[in-house]
Short mmCIF file of the C-alpha atoms (twelve columns), coordinates in Angstrom:
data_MODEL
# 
_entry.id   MODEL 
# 
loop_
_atom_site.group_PDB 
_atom_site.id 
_atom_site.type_symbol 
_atom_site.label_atom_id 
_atom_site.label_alt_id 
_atom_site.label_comp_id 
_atom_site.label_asym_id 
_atom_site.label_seq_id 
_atom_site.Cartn_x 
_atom_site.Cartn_y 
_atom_site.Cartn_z 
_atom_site.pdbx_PDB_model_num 
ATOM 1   C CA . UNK A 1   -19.893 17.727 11.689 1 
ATOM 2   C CA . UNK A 2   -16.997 16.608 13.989 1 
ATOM 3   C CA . UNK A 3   -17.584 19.977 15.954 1 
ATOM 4   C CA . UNK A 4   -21.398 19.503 16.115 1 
ATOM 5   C CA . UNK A 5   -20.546 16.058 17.694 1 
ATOM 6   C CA . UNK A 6   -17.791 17.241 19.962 1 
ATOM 7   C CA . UNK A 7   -20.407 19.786 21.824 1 
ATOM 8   C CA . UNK A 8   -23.609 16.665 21.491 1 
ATOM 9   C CA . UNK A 9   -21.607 13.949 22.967 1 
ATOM 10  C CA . UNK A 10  -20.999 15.571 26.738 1 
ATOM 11  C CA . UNK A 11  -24.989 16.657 27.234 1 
ATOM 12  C CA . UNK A 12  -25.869 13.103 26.035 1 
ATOM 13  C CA . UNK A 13  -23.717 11.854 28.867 1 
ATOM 14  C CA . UNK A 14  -25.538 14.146 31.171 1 
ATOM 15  C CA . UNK A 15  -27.554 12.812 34.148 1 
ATOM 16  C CA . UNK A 16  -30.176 15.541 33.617 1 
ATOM 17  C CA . UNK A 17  -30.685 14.289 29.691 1 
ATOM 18  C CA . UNK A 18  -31.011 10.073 30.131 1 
ATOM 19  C CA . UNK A 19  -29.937 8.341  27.251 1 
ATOM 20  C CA . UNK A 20  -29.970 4.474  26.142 1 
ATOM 21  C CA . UNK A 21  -26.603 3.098  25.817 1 
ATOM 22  C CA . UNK A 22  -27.327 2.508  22.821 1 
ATOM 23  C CA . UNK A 23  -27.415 5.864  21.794 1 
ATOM 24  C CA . UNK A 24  -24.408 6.885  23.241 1 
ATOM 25  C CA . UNK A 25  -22.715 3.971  22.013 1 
ATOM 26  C CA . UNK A 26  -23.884 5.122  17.680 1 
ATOM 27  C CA . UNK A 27  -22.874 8.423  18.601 1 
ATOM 28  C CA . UNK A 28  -19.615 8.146  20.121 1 
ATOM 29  C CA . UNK A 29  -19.545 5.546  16.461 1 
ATOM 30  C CA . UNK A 30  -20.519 8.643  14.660 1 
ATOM 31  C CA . UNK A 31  -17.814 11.031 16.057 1 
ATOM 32  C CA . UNK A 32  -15.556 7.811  15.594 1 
ATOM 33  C CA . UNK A 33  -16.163 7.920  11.940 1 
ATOM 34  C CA . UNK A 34  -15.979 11.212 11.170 1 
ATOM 35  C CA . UNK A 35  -12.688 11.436 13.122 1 
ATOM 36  C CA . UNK A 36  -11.091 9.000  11.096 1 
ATOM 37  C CA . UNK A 37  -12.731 10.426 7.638  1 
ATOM 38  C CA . UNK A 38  -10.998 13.988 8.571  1 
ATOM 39  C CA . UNK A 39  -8.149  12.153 9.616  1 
ATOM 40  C CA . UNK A 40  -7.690  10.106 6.269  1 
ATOM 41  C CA . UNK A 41  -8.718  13.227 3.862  1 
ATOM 42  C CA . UNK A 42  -6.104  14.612 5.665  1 
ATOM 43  C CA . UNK A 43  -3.357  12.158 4.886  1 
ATOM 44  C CA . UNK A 44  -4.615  11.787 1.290  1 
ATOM 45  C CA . UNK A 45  -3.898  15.698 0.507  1 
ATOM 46  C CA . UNK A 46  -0.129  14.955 2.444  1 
ATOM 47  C CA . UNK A 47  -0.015  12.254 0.218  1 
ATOM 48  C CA . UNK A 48  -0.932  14.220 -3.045 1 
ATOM 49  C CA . UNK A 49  1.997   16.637 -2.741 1 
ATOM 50  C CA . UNK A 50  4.870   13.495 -2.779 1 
ATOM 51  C CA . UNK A 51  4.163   11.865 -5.963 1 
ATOM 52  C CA . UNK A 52  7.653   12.244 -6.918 1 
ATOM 53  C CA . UNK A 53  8.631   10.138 -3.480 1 
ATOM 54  C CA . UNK A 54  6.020   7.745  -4.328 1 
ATOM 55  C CA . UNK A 55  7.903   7.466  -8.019 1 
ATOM 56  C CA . UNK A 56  11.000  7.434  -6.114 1 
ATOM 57  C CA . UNK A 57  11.328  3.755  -5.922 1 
ATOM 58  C CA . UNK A 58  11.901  3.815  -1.897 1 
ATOM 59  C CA . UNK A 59  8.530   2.297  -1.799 1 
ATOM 60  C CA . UNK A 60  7.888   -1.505 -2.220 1 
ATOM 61  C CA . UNK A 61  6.222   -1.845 -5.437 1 
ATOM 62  C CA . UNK A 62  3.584   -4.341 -3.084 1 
ATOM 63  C CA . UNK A 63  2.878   -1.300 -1.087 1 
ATOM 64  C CA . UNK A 64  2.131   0.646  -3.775 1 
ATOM 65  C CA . UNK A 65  0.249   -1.094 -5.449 1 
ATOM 66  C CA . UNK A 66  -1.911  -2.351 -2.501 1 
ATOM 67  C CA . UNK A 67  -2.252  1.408  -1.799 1 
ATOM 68  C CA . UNK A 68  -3.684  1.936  -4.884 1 
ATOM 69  C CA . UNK A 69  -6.681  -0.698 -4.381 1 
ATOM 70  C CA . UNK A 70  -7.674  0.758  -1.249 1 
ATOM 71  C CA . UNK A 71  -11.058 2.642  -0.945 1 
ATOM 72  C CA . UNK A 72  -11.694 5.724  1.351  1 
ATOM 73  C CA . UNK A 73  -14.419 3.499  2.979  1 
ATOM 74  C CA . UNK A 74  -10.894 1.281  3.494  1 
ATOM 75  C CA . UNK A 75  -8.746  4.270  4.735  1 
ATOM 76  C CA . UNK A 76  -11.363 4.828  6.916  1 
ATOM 77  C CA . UNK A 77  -12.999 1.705  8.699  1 
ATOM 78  C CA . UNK A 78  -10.355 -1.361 7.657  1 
ATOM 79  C CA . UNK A 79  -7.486  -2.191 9.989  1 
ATOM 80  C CA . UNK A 80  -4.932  -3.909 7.242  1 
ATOM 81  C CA . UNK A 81  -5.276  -0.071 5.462  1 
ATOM 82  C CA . UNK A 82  -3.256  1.018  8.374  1 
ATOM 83  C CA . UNK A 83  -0.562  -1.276 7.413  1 
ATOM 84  C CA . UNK A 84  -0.508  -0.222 4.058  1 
ATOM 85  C CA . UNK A 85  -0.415  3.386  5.458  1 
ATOM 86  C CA . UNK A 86  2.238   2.098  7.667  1 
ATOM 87  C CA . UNK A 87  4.096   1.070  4.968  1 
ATOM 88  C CA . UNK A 88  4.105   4.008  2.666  1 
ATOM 89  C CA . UNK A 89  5.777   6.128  5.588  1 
ATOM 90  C CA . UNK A 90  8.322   3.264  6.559  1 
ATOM 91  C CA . UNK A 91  9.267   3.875  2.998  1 
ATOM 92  C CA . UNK A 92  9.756   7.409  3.778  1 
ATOM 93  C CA . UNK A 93  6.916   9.172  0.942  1 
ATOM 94  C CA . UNK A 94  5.659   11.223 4.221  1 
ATOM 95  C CA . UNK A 95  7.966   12.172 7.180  1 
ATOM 96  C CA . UNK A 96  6.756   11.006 10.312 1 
ATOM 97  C CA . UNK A 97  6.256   14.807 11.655 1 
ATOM 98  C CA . UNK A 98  3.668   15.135 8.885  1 
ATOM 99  C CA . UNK A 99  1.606   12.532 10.219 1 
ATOM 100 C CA . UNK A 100 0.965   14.090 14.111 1 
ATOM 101 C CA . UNK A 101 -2.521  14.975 12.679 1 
ATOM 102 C CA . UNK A 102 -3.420  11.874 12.102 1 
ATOM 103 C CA . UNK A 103 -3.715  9.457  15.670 1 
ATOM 104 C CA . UNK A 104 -6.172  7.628  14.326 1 
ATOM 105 C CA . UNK A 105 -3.959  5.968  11.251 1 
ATOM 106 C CA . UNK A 106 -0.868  5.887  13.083 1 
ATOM 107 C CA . UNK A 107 0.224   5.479  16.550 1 
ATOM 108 C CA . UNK A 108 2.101   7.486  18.731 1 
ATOM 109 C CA . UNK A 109 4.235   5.018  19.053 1 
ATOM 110 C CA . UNK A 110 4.768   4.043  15.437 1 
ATOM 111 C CA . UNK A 111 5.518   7.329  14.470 1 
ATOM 112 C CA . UNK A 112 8.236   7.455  17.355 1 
ATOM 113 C CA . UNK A 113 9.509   4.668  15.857 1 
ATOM 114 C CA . UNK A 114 9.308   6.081  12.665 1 
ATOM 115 C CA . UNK A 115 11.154  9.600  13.533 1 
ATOM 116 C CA . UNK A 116 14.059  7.466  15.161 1 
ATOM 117 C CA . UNK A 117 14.666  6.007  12.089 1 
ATOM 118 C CA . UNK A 118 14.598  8.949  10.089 1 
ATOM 119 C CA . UNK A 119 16.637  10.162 12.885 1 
ATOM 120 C CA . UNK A 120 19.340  7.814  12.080 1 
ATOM 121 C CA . UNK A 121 18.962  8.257  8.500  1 
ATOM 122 C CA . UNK A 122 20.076  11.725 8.671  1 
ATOM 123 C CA . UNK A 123 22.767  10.933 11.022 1 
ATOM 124 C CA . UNK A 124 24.368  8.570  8.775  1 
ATOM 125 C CA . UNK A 125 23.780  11.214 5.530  1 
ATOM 126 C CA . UNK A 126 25.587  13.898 7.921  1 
ATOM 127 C CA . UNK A 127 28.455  11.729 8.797  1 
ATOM 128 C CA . UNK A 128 30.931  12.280 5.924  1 
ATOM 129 C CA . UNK A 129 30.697  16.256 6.668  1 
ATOM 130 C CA . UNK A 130 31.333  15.960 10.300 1 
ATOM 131 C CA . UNK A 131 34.439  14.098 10.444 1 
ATOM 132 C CA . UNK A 132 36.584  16.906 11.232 1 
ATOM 133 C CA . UNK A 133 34.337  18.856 13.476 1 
ATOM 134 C CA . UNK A 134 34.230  17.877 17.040 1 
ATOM 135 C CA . UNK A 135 31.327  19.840 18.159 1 
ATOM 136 C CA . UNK A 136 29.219  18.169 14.692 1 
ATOM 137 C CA . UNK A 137 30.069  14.793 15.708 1 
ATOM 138 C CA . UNK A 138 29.175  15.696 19.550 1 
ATOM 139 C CA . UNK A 139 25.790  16.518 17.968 1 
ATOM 140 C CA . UNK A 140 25.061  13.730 15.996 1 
ATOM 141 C CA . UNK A 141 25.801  11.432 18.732 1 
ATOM 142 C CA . UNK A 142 23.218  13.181 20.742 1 
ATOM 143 C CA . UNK A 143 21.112  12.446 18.109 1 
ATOM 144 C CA . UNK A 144 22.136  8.843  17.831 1 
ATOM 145 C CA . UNK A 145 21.225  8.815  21.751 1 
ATOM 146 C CA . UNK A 146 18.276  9.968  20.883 1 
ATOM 147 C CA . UNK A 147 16.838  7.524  18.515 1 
ATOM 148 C CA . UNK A 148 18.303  4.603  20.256 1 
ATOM 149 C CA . UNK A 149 16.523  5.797  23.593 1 
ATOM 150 C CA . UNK A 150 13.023  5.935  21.331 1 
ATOM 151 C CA . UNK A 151 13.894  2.687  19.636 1 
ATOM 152 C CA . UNK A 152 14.455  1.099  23.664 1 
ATOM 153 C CA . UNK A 153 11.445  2.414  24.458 1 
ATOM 154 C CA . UNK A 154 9.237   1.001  22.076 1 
ATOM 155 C CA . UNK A 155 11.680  -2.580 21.743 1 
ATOM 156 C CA . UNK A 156 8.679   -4.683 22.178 1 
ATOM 157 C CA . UNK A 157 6.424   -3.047 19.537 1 
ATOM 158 C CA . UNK A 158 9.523   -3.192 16.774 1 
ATOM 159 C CA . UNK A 159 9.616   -6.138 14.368 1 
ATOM 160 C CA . UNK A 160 13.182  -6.934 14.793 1 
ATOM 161 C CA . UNK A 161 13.787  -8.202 11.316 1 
ATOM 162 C CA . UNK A 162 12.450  -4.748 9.773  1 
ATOM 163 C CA . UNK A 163 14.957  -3.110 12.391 1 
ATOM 164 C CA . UNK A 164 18.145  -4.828 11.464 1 
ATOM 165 C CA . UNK A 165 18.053  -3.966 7.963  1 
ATOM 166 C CA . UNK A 166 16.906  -0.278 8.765  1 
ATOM 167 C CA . UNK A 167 19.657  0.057  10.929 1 
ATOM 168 C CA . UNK A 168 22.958  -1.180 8.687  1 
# 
């Protein structure tokens, strides 16, 4: 269907083919809809293969359990489901990387964010082995540069609150 729409959508905007705005506007609604449907099917069958992250307990209970009162009509059309989404990979049940598929659910720049955190997260797991290497030390602080230079970058989209206790 997304396909179909894909090829539709440039001869409706065609001078040779007038259309009412109208039109064009429940199309482009259309592809809209079926680009976030594909988008959050998607995420759902990411989601189905970390149940034990989910049981984990790195997930706020709240989250959870607001998770599990959404609707796919939610997923799909409801902007406080992309908090909840939000949430779930803040809490780390789906790595940011997973998530490229999805631009629709989650920003760019929230999964930037996101990465840079798990970024860090890795750095600081990796730190007790590198103390006596030089050259594994040199490479997590490249990493550290890294994540700090994403976190800059995206400084006025970051709750600051939700950043501090990431980051001790």
């Amino acid at each position: 269907l997304k396909s179909a729409l894909d090829r539709c959508l440039p001869r409706l905007t065609t001078a040779s083919n007038p259309v009412s705005p109208e039109d064009l506007d429940s199309a482009n609604g259309a592809l809209h809809l079926v680009t976030a449907s594909m988008e959050a099917l998607d995420f759902l069958e990411l989601l189905s293969g970390c149940t034990a992250a989910m049981a984990s307990g790195s997930c706020p209970a709240e989250t959870l359990l607001r998770f599990s009162e959404l609707t796919f009509r939610d997923l799909v059309c409801q902007p406080e489901a992309r908090r909840i989404l939000q949430g779930l990979m803040q809490a780390g049940i789906v790595a940011c990387r997973d998530l490229s598929n999805c631009p629709s659910l989650f920003s760019k720049a929230a999964l930037e964010v996101q990465e840079a955190y798990e970024i860090l997260k890795a750095v600081e797991s990796s730190l007790t082995a590198a103390v006596n290497s030089t050259l594994e030390i040199a490479r997590l602080s490249h990493f550290t540069h890294r994540a700090l230079a994403i976190l800059e970058r995206h400084a006025a989209h970051i709750n600051l609150m939700e950043a501090a206790s990431r980051l001790r």
